[in-house]
PDB file of C-alpha atoms in Angstrom:
ATOM      1  CA  MET T 894      16.855   5.923  24.708  1.00 61.00           C
ATOM      2  CA  THR T 895      18.106   8.446  27.233  1.00 61.00           C
ATOM      3  CA  ALA T 896      15.715  10.116  29.701  1.00 64.00           C
ATOM      4  CA  ALA T 897      15.744  13.256  27.539  1.00 65.00           C
ATOM      5  CA  GLU T 898      14.592  11.247  24.503  1.00 83.00           C
ATOM      6  CA  LEU T 899      11.771   9.356  26.217  1.00 92.00           C
ATOM      7  CA  PRO T 900       8.402  11.088  25.775  1.00 95.00           C
ATOM      8  CA  LEU T 901       6.002  12.102  28.478  1.00 97.00           C
ATOM      9  CA  LEU T 902       2.856  10.186  27.547  1.00 97.00           C
ATOM     10  CA  VAL T 903      -0.623  11.510  28.327  1.00 96.00           C
ATOM     11  CA  GLY T 904      -3.906   9.707  27.827  1.00 93.00           C
ATOM     12  CA  VAL T 905      -6.682  11.817  26.297  1.00 92.00           C
ATOM     13  CA  ASP T 906     -10.373  11.001  25.996  1.00 87.00           C
ATOM     14  CA  GLY T 907     -12.007  14.400  25.545  1.00 85.00           C
ATOM     15  CA  SER T 908     -13.117  14.783  29.175  1.00 86.00           C
ATOM     16  CA  GLU T 909     -12.338  17.887  31.208  1.00 88.00           C
ATOM     17  CA  SER T 910     -10.060  15.913  33.512  1.00 89.00           C
ATOM     18  CA  SER T 911      -8.030  14.598  30.586  1.00 90.00           C
ATOM     19  CA  MET T 912      -7.615  18.180  29.342  1.00 92.00           C
ATOM     20  CA  HIS T 913      -6.237  19.075  32.774  1.00 93.00           C
ATOM     21  CA  ALA T 914      -3.826  16.171  32.296  1.00 95.00           C
ATOM     22  CA  VAL T 915      -2.799  17.584  28.902  1.00 96.00           C
ATOM     23  CA  ASP T 916      -2.116  21.003  30.463  1.00 96.00           C
ATOM     24  CA  TRP T 917      -0.067  19.488  33.279  1.00 96.00           C
ATOM     25  CA  ALA T 918       1.865  17.183  30.960  1.00 97.00           C
ATOM     26  CA  ALA T 919       2.647  20.029  28.528  1.00 97.00           C
ATOM     27  CA  ASP T 920       4.071  22.111  31.372  1.00 96.00           C
ATOM     28  CA  GLU T 921       6.034  19.141  32.667  1.00 96.00           C
ATOM     29  CA  ALA T 922       7.451  18.291  29.230  1.00 96.00           C
ATOM     30  CA  ALA T 923       8.609  21.895  28.885  1.00 96.00           C
ATOM     31  CA  ARG T 924      10.248  21.819  32.339  1.00 95.00           C
ATOM     32  CA  HIS T 925      12.163  18.635  31.531  1.00 95.00           C
ATOM     33  CA  SER T 926      12.790  19.436  27.842  1.00 95.00           C
ATOM     34  CA  VAL T 927      11.321  16.113  26.726  1.00 96.00           C
ATOM     35  CA  PRO T 928       8.836  15.245  23.945  1.00 97.00           C
ATOM     36  CA  LEU T 929       5.116  15.016  24.650  1.00 97.00           C
ATOM     37  CA  CYS T 930       2.949  12.262  23.163  1.00 97.00           C
ATOM     38  CA  LEU T 931      -0.858  12.384  23.253  1.00 97.00           C
ATOM     39  CA  LEU T 932      -2.487   8.965  23.064  1.00 95.00           C
ATOM     40  CA  HIS T 933      -6.159   8.202  22.508  1.00 92.00           C
ATOM     41  CA  ALA T 934      -7.356   4.612  22.451  1.00 89.00           C
ATOM     42  CA  VAL T 935     -10.873   3.347  21.849  1.00 83.00           C
ATOM     43  CA  THR T 936     -12.377   0.184  20.414  1.00 78.00           C
ATOM     44  CA  GLU T 937     -15.343   1.912  18.714  1.00 71.00           C
ATOM     45  CA  TRP T 938     -17.112   5.270  18.393  1.00 65.00           C
ATOM     46  CA  THR T 939     -20.547   6.328  17.239  1.00 57.00           C
ATOM     47  CA  ASP T 940     -20.413  10.049  16.363  1.00 55.00           C
ATOM     48  CA  THR T 941     -18.046  12.381  14.562  1.00 50.00           C
ATOM     49  CA  GLU T 942     -17.958  14.903  17.390  1.00 54.00           C
ATOM     50  CA  HIS T 943     -16.049  12.424  19.551  1.00 62.00           C
ATOM     51  CA  ALA T 944     -14.152  10.658  16.783  1.00 80.00           C
ATOM     52  CA  PRO T 945     -10.525   9.846  17.719  1.00 83.00           C
ATOM     53  CA  ASP T 946      -8.931  12.238  15.236  1.00 85.00           C
ATOM     54  CA  THR T 947     -11.149  15.090  16.421  1.00 86.00           C
ATOM     55  CA  LEU T 948     -10.373  14.485  20.091  1.00 88.00           C
ATOM     56  CA  VAL T 949      -6.642  14.187  19.549  1.00 92.00           C
ATOM     57  CA  ALA T 950      -6.521  17.282  17.328  1.00 93.00           C
ATOM     58  CA  ALA T 951      -8.284  19.339  20.020  1.00 93.00           C
ATOM     59  CA  ALA T 952      -5.921  18.065  22.708  1.00 94.00           C
ATOM     60  CA  ALA T 953      -2.879  18.755  20.506  1.00 96.00           C
ATOM     61  CA  GLU T 954      -4.020  22.328  19.850  1.00 96.00           C
ATOM     62  CA  ARG T 955      -4.478  22.862  23.574  1.00 95.00           C
ATOM     63  CA  ALA T 956      -1.003  21.479  24.310  1.00 96.00           C
ATOM     64  CA  ARG T 957       0.582  23.729  21.668  1.00 95.00           C
ATOM     65  CA  ARG T 958      -1.088  26.784  23.164  1.00 93.00           C
ATOM     66  CA  HIS T 959      -0.011  25.763  26.647  1.00 90.00           C
ATOM     67  CA  ALA T 960       3.628  24.976  25.823  1.00 93.00           C
ATOM     68  CA  PRO T 961       4.488  26.165  22.282  1.00 94.00           C
ATOM     69  CA  GLY T 962       8.072  24.917  22.283  1.00 92.00           C
ATOM     70  CA  VAL T 963       7.384  21.302  23.255  1.00 95.00           C
ATOM     71  CA  ARG T 964       7.982  18.574  20.645  1.00 96.00           C
ATOM     72  CA  LEU T 965       4.554  17.017  20.151  1.00 97.00           C
ATOM     73  CA  THR T 966       3.325  13.761  18.615  1.00 96.00           C
ATOM     74  CA  THR T 967      -0.074  12.051  18.638  1.00 95.00           C
ATOM     75  CA  ASP T 968      -1.127   8.425  18.602  1.00 94.00           C
ATOM     76  CA  VAL T 969      -4.550   6.841  18.019  1.00 92.00           C
ATOM     77  CA  ARG T 970      -5.032   3.143  18.747  1.00 91.00           C
ATOM     78  CA  ALA T 971      -8.003   0.852  18.231  1.00 89.00           C
ATOM     79  CA  GLU T 972      -7.803  -1.035  21.533  1.00 89.00           C
ATOM     80  CA  GLU T 973      -8.802  -0.795  25.165  1.00 89.00           C
ATOM     81  CA  ALA T 974      -7.450   2.387  26.703  1.00 88.00           C
ATOM     82  CA  ALA T 975      -5.818   0.796  29.755  1.00 89.00           C
ATOM     83  CA  ASP T 976      -4.028  -1.818  27.626  1.00 91.00           C
ATOM     84  CA  ALA T 977      -2.829   0.771  25.104  1.00 92.00           C
ATOM     85  CA  LEU T 978      -1.539   3.163  27.762  1.00 93.00           C
ATOM     86  CA  THR T 979       0.180   0.440  29.760  1.00 92.00           C
ATOM     87  CA  ARG T 980       1.896  -0.920  26.647  1.00 94.00           C
ATOM     88  CA  ALA T 981       2.955   2.522  25.390  1.00 94.00           C
ATOM     89  CA  GLY T 982       4.207   3.414  28.858  1.00 93.00           C
ATOM     90  CA  ARG T 983       7.039   0.900  28.523  1.00 93.00           C
ATOM     91  CA  ASN T 984       8.813   3.438  26.331  1.00 94.00           C
ATOM     92  CA  ALA T 985       7.808   6.587  28.219  1.00 96.00           C
ATOM     93  CA  LEU T 986       9.405   8.762  30.860  1.00 95.00           C
ATOM     94  CA  ALA T 987       6.060   8.758  32.674  1.00 96.00           C
ATOM     95  CA  LEU T 988       2.392   8.226  31.929  1.00 96.00           C
ATOM     96  CA  VAL T 989      -0.075  11.012  32.763  1.00 96.00           C
ATOM     97  CA  VAL T 990      -3.831  10.561  33.166  1.00 94.00           C
ATOM     98  CA  GLY T 991      -6.694  12.656  34.495  1.00 91.00           C
ATOM     99  CA  SER T 992      -8.587  11.916  37.665  1.00 84.00           C
ATOM    100  CA  ARG T 993     -11.756  11.310  35.610  1.00 70.00           C
ATOM    101  CA  GLY T 994     -13.787  12.891  38.407  1.00 44.00           C
ATOM    102  CA  ARG T 995     -16.783  15.094  37.656  1.00 41.00           C
ATOM    103  CA  GLY T 996     -18.051  17.550  40.264  1.00 39.00           C
ATOM    104  CA  ARG T 997     -16.938  18.156  43.844  1.00 43.00           C
ATOM    105  CA  ILE T 998     -17.833  14.684  45.146  1.00 40.00           C
ATOM    106  CA  ALA T 999     -16.991  12.527  42.120  1.00 43.00           C
ATOM    107  CA  GLU T1000     -13.617  14.266  41.857  1.00 43.00           C
ATOM    108  CA  LEU T1001     -12.505  12.140  44.783  1.00 42.00           C
ATOM    109  CA  LEU T1002     -12.768   8.972  42.721  1.00 45.00           C
ATOM    110  CA  LEU T1003     -10.216   7.758  40.208  1.00 58.00           C
ATOM    111  CA  GLY T1004     -11.633   6.294  36.987  1.00 69.00           C
ATOM    112  CA  SER T1005     -11.201   2.670  35.974  1.00 78.00           C
ATOM    113  CA  VAL T1006      -8.603   3.413  33.276  1.00 80.00           C
ATOM    114  CA  GLY T1007      -6.452   5.493  35.619  1.00 80.00           C
ATOM    115  CA  LEU T1008      -6.715   2.858  38.327  1.00 81.00           C
ATOM    116  CA  ALA T1009      -5.739   0.086  35.907  1.00 84.00           C
ATOM    117  CA  VAL T1010      -2.656   1.828  34.525  1.00 88.00           C
ATOM    118  CA  ALA T1011      -1.566   2.981  37.996  1.00 86.00           C
ATOM    119  CA  GLY T1012      -1.655  -0.611  39.195  1.00 83.00           C
ATOM    120  CA  ARG T1013      -0.007  -2.193  36.143  1.00 85.00           C
ATOM    121  CA  ALA T1014       2.314   0.244  34.378  1.00 88.00           C
ATOM    122  CA  ASP T1015       6.085  -0.286  34.355  1.00 88.00           C
ATOM    123  CA  CYS T1016       6.752   3.465  34.247  1.00 93.00           C
ATOM    124  CA  PRO T1017       5.773   6.187  36.732  1.00 95.00           C
ATOM    125  CA  VAL T1018       2.096   7.115  36.520  1.00 95.00           C
ATOM    126  CA  VAL T1019       0.915  10.642  37.334  1.00 96.00           C
ATOM    127  CA  VAL T1020      -2.745  11.174  38.142  1.00 95.00           C
ATOM    128  CA  VAL T1021      -3.545  14.867  37.699  1.00 95.00           C
ATOM    129  CA  ARG T1022      -5.954  15.893  40.412  1.00 91.00           C
ATOM    130  CA  GLY T1023      -6.383  18.598  43.024  1.00 87.00           C
ATOM    131  CA  ARG T1024      -7.022  22.324  42.855  1.00 86.00           C
ATOM    132  CA  ASP T1025      -5.906  24.733  40.154  1.00 89.00           C
ATOM    133  CA  ALA T1026      -2.971  26.082  42.200  1.00 89.00           C
ATOM    134  CA  ALA T1027      -1.550  22.580  42.617  1.00 89.00           C
ATOM    135  CA  ARG T1028      -2.064  21.631  38.971  1.00 91.00           C
ATOM    136  CA  ARG T1029      -0.351  24.839  37.854  1.00 90.00           C
ATOM    137  CA  GLY T1030       2.579  24.286  40.222  1.00 90.00           C
ATOM    138  CA  GLU T1031       2.071  27.465  42.255  1.00 90.00           C
ATOM    139  CA  ARG T1032       2.817  26.030  45.690  1.00 93.00           C
ATOM    140  CA  GLY T1033       6.578  25.590  45.238  1.00 94.00           C
ATOM    141  CA  ARG T1034       6.808  22.224  46.968  1.00 96.00           C
ATOM    142  CA  VAL T1035       7.227  18.564  45.976  1.00 98.00           C
ATOM    143  CA  VAL T1036       6.486  15.933  48.648  1.00 98.00           C
ATOM    144  CA  LEU T1037       8.059  12.466  48.685  1.00 97.00           C
ATOM    145  CA  GLY T1038       6.640   9.718  50.863  1.00 95.00           C
ATOM    146  CA  VAL T1039       9.603   7.482  51.732  1.00 94.00           C
ATOM    147  CA  GLY T1040       8.614   3.867  52.257  1.00 87.00           C
ATOM    148  CA  ASP T1041      10.602   0.743  52.995  1.00 81.00           C
ATOM    149  CA  PRO T1042      14.077   0.337  51.490  1.00 71.00           C
ATOM    150  CA  VAL T1043      14.420  -0.584  47.839  1.00 66.00           C
ATOM    151  CA  ASP T1044      17.522  -0.654  45.669  1.00 59.00           C
ATOM    152  CA  GLY T1045      18.098   2.726  44.032  1.00 66.00           C
ATOM    153  CA  SER T1046      14.757   4.165  45.252  1.00 87.00           C
ATOM    154  CA  PRO T1047      13.215   5.132  41.873  1.00 92.00           C
ATOM    155  CA  ALA T1048      10.569   7.190  43.698  1.00 94.00           C
ATOM    156  CA  ALA T1049      13.265   9.315  45.349  1.00 95.00           C
ATOM    157  CA  ARG T1050      15.021   9.892  42.039  1.00 95.00           C
ATOM    158  CA  PHE T1051      11.722  10.870  40.385  1.00 96.00           C
ATOM    159  CA  ALA T1052      10.962  13.333  43.192  1.00 97.00           C
ATOM    160  CA  PHE T1053      14.400  14.952  43.091  1.00 97.00           C
ATOM    161  CA  ARG T1054      14.189  15.325  39.328  1.00 96.00           C
ATOM    162  CA  ALA T1055      10.725  16.900  39.592  1.00 97.00           C
ATOM    163  CA  ALA T1056      11.868  19.352  42.271  1.00 97.00           C
ATOM    164  CA  ALA T1057      14.991  20.274  40.295  1.00 97.00           C
ATOM    165  CA  ALA T1058      12.938  20.942  37.151  1.00 96.00           C
ATOM    166  CA  ARG T1059      10.577  23.170  39.129  1.00 96.00           C
ATOM    167  CA  ARG T1060      13.407  24.827  41.099  1.00 96.00           C
ATOM    168  CA  CYS T1061      11.414  24.215  44.258  1.00 97.00           C
ATOM    169  CA  ALA T1062      11.872  22.541  47.636  1.00 97.00           C
ATOM    170  CA  LEU T1063      11.588  18.794  48.151  1.00 98.00           C
ATOM    171  CA  HIS T1064      10.002  17.633  51.408  1.00 97.00           C
ATOM    172  CA  ALA T1065      10.781  13.974  52.124  1.00 97.00           C
ATOM    173  CA  VAL T1066       8.571  12.386  54.772  1.00 97.00           C
ATOM    174  CA  ARG T1067       9.021   9.118  56.625  1.00 95.00           C
ATOM    175  CA  VAL T1068       6.079   8.052  58.781  1.00 94.00           C
ATOM    176  CA  TRP T1069       6.634   6.118  61.991  1.00 91.00           C
ATOM    177  CA  HIS T1070       4.180   4.540  64.409  1.00 84.00           C
ATOM    178  CA  ARG T1071       4.124   4.534  68.188  1.00 76.00           C
ATOM    179  CA  PRO T1072       4.086   0.945  69.514  1.00 68.00           C
ATOM    180  CA  ALA T1073       0.753  -0.103  70.936  1.00 62.00           C
ATOM    181  CA  HIS T1074       2.310  -1.305  74.198  1.00 58.00           C
ATOM    182  CA  GLU T1075       4.156   1.930  74.959  1.00 54.00           C
ATOM    183  CA  GLU T1076       3.419   3.288  78.431  1.00 50.00           C
ATOM    184  CA  ARG T1077       3.192   7.047  78.070  1.00 51.00           C
ATOM    185  CA  GLN T1078       2.782   7.903  81.757  1.00 50.00           C
ATOM    186  CA  HIS T1079       5.635   5.975  83.388  1.00 50.00           C
ATOM    187  CA  PRO T1080       8.406   8.519  84.204  1.00 48.00           C
ATOM    188  CA  LEU T1081      11.235   6.116  83.286  1.00 46.00           C
ATOM    189  CA  LEU T1082       9.752   5.046  79.960  1.00 46.00           C
ATOM    190  CA  ARG T1083       8.111   8.222  78.759  1.00 51.00           C
ATOM    191  CA  GLY T1084       9.423   9.269  75.335  1.00 49.00           C
ATOM    192  CA  ARG T1085      12.115   6.600  75.006  1.00 55.00           C
ATOM    193  CA  PRO T1086      10.497   4.130  72.581  1.00 57.00           C
ATOM    194  CA  SER T1087       8.964   6.877  70.442  1.00 75.00           C
ATOM    195  CA  GLY T1088      12.215   8.849  70.477  1.00 83.00           C
ATOM    196  CA  ALA T1089      14.090   5.809  69.195  1.00 87.00           C
ATOM    197  CA  ARG T1090      11.577   5.296  66.427  1.00 89.00           C
ATOM    198  CA  HIS T1091      11.845   8.924  65.387  1.00 91.00           C
ATOM    199  CA  ARG T1092      15.641   8.588  65.164  1.00 92.00           C
ATOM    200  CA  GLU T1093      15.297   5.356  63.196  1.00 92.00           C
ATOM    201  CA  ALA T1094      12.980   7.098  60.742  1.00 93.00           C
ATOM    202  CA  MET T1095      15.429   9.988  60.295  1.00 94.00           C
ATOM    203  CA  ASP T1096      18.295   7.528  59.788  1.00 94.00           C
ATOM    204  CA  HIS T1097      16.211   5.727  57.181  1.00 93.00           C
ATOM    205  CA  LEU T1098      15.590   8.985  55.323  1.00 94.00           C
ATOM    206  CA  ASP T1099      19.298   9.725  55.292  1.00 93.00           C
ATOM    207  CA  GLN T1100      20.197   6.260  53.988  1.00 92.00           C
ATOM    208  CA  VAL T1101      17.582   6.282  51.215  1.00 92.00           C
ATOM    209  CA  LEU T1102      18.191   9.843  50.047  1.00 95.00           C
ATOM    210  CA  ARG T1103      21.914  10.417  50.604  1.00 93.00           C
ATOM    211  CA  GLY T1104      23.170   9.329  47.174  1.00 93.00           C
ATOM    212  CA  THR T1105      20.449  11.023  45.140  1.00 95.00           C
ATOM    213  CA  ALA T1106      20.732  14.180  47.255  1.00 95.00           C
ATOM    214  CA  ARG T1107      24.408  14.438  46.320  1.00 95.00           C
ATOM    215  CA  GLU T1108      23.519  14.094  42.647  1.00 95.00           C
ATOM    216  CA  TYR T1109      20.855  16.811  42.947  1.00 97.00           C
ATOM    217  CA  SER T1110      22.788  19.037  45.342  1.00 95.00           C
ATOM    218  CA  GLY T1111      20.960  22.147  44.135  1.00 96.00           C
ATOM    219  CA  VAL T1112      17.603  20.907  45.431  1.00 97.00           C
ATOM    220  CA  ASP T1113      16.474  22.384  48.753  1.00 97.00           C
ATOM    221  CA  LEU T1114      15.840  19.150  50.691  1.00 97.00           C
ATOM    222  CA  HIS T1115      13.826  18.978  53.911  1.00 97.00           C
ATOM    223  CA  MET T1116      13.604  15.642  55.744  1.00 97.00           C
ATOM    224  CA  ARG T1117      10.965  14.957  58.370  1.00 95.00           C
ATOM    225  CA  ALA T1118       9.955  11.934  60.418  1.00 95.00           C
ATOM    226  CA  MET T1119       6.310  12.143  61.413  1.00 94.00           C
ATOM    227  CA  GLU T1120       4.152   9.998  63.664  1.00 93.00           C
ATOM    228  CA  GLY T1121       0.690   8.937  62.550  1.00 92.00           C
ATOM    229  CA  PRO T1122      -1.255   6.852  60.028  1.00 93.00           C
ATOM    230  CA  THR T1123       0.700   6.916  56.763  1.00 93.00           C
ATOM    231  CA  ARG T1124      -2.310   7.706  54.601  1.00 93.00           C
ATOM    232  CA  ALA T1125      -3.452  10.589  56.788  1.00 95.00           C
ATOM    233  CA  VAL T1126       0.035  12.115  56.993  1.00 96.00           C
ATOM    234  CA  LEU T1127       0.561  12.024  53.215  1.00 96.00           C
ATOM    235  CA  LEU T1128      -2.882  13.416  52.452  1.00 95.00           C
ATOM    236  CA  ASP T1129      -2.200  16.265  54.867  1.00 96.00           C
ATOM    237  CA  GLU T1130       1.183  16.962  53.233  1.00 95.00           C
ATOM    238  CA  ALA T1131      -0.441  16.940  49.776  1.00 94.00           C
ATOM    239  CA  ARG T1132      -2.608  19.937  50.697  1.00 93.00           C
ATOM    240  CA  GLY T1133       0.395  22.230  50.353  1.00 92.00           C
ATOM    241  CA  ALA T1134       2.172  20.490  47.484  1.00 96.00           C
ATOM    242  CA  ASP T1135       2.391  20.711  43.702  1.00 97.00           C
ATOM    243  CA  LEU T1136       3.172  16.996  43.450  1.00 97.00           C
ATOM    244  CA  LEU T1137       3.073  14.017  45.798  1.00 97.00           C
ATOM    245  CA  VAL T1138       5.461  11.169  44.918  1.00 97.00           C
ATOM    246  CA  VAL T1139       5.091   7.678  46.388  1.00 94.00           C
ATOM    247  CA  GLY T1140       6.605   4.328  45.507  1.00 91.00           C
ATOM    248  CA  ALA T1141       4.590   1.285  44.450  1.00 84.00           C
ATOM    249  CA  HIS T1142       6.111  -2.115  45.087  1.00 75.00           C
ATOM    250  CA  ARG T1143       5.819  -4.381  42.065  1.00 67.00           C
ATOM    251  CA  ARG T1144       6.262  -8.137  42.467  1.00 62.00           C
ATOM    252  CA  GLN T1145       7.487  -9.787  39.282  1.00 60.00           C
ATOM    253  CA  ASP T1146       5.359 -12.898  39.850  1.00 54.00           C
ATOM    254  CA  HIS T1147       2.097 -10.980  40.426  1.00 49.00           C
ATOM    255  CA  LEU T1148      -0.126 -10.156  37.448  1.00 48.00           C
ATOM    256  CA  GLY T1149      -2.982  -8.211  39.075  1.00 45.00           C
ATOM    257  CA  LEU T1150      -3.230  -4.598  40.178  1.00 51.00           C
ATOM    258  CA  GLN T1151      -0.391  -3.630  42.520  1.00 58.00           C
ATOM    259  CA  LEU T1152      -1.221  -0.377  44.237  1.00 71.00           C
ATOM    260  CA  GLY T1153      -1.125  -0.988  47.960  1.00 76.00           C
ATOM    261  CA  VAL T1154      -3.379   0.706  50.504  1.00 83.00           C
ATOM    262  CA  VAL T1155      -1.370   3.931  50.650  1.00 86.00           C
ATOM    263  CA  GLY T1156      -1.105   4.274  46.872  1.00 85.00           C
ATOM    264  CA  HIS T1157      -4.797   3.550  46.412  1.00 84.00           C
ATOM    265  CA  THR T1158      -5.765   6.179  48.991  1.00 89.00           C
ATOM    266  CA  VAL T1159      -3.610   9.040  47.721  1.00 92.00           C
ATOM    267  CA  LEU T1160      -4.603   8.420  44.102  1.00 90.00           C
ATOM    268  CA  HIS T1161      -8.253   8.806  45.090  1.00 87.00           C
ATOM    269  CA  HIS T1162      -8.073  11.598  47.640  1.00 90.00           C
ATOM    270  CA  ALA T1163      -4.901  13.730  47.390  1.00 93.00           C
ATOM    271  CA  ASP T1164      -5.329  17.461  46.829  1.00 93.00           C
ATOM    272  CA  CYS T1165      -2.550  17.634  44.234  1.00 95.00           C
ATOM    273  CA  PRO T1166      -1.212  15.560  41.317  1.00 96.00           C
ATOM    274  CA  VAL T1167       0.155  12.193  42.473  1.00 96.00           C
ATOM    275  CA  ALA T1168       3.082  10.306  40.950  1.00 96.00           C
ATOM    276  CA  LEU T1169       3.098   6.574  41.632  1.00 94.00           C
ATOM    277  CA  VAL T1170       6.574   5.197  40.861  1.00 93.00           C
ATOM    278  CA  PRO T1171       7.074   1.415  40.439  1.00 90.00           C
ATOM    279  CA  GLU T1172       9.736  -0.109  42.668  1.00 83.00           C
ATOM    280  CA  HIS T1173      10.362  -3.755  41.846  1.00 68.00           C
ATOM    281  CA  ILE T1174      10.991  -6.189  44.684  1.00 59.00           C
TER     282      ILE T1174
END
């Protein structure tokens, strides 16, 4: 299948957060002109109000109202939700889930299903979280956290494609750290080590993004090297973004959850939807 034929897959469970995910995914499918598939998976149910067909029908009606022109399919599976979503994601452009938070405090915490698919899926996983303006894409800004080099940088390609579909700016950020032994007060050393690290970070951005930037030459690209803790910098950048994109290294010989500290933090605390893009090493 080509990228245009692969569906955008969204997990639905009837919760408010999953309905936010349906809204976001419907908008995104319309932007990219790709099909939308709503998937509900459960091993058992006890009442008709929350029966699978009822939940999926309600989500489908909401998606049709939100994006009438999107090609829509539904899928109901009798299995554990995380397993079903991870398996279906192998043939999806991306997998979209809600934050599963409830209330101002609980909204910070990602649910067990979202955490499982984010750490295991072979396709990009988008956790829809943050304020209404971010979920509706009103901020006009996609942020890409650029990590260590990987072949082809799938996260960079995902971010460029998202920015192009939105016709908005892409802000690519590389975080660098001041060495612990740096002497800030010595007049001959002041600024030299940190200046070199800033230049190295900018060079890294150029190397990672150069090829994809040529392919998406219409995207307004801003590259910045910033000093500080990676998690804090990305969370700060997310406050003004419609989407935060980060890579997730996947080791072929590792079977458990593979999120990393940075991925785990932004999925739980970012103030906008987060796309976690697998990058195999």
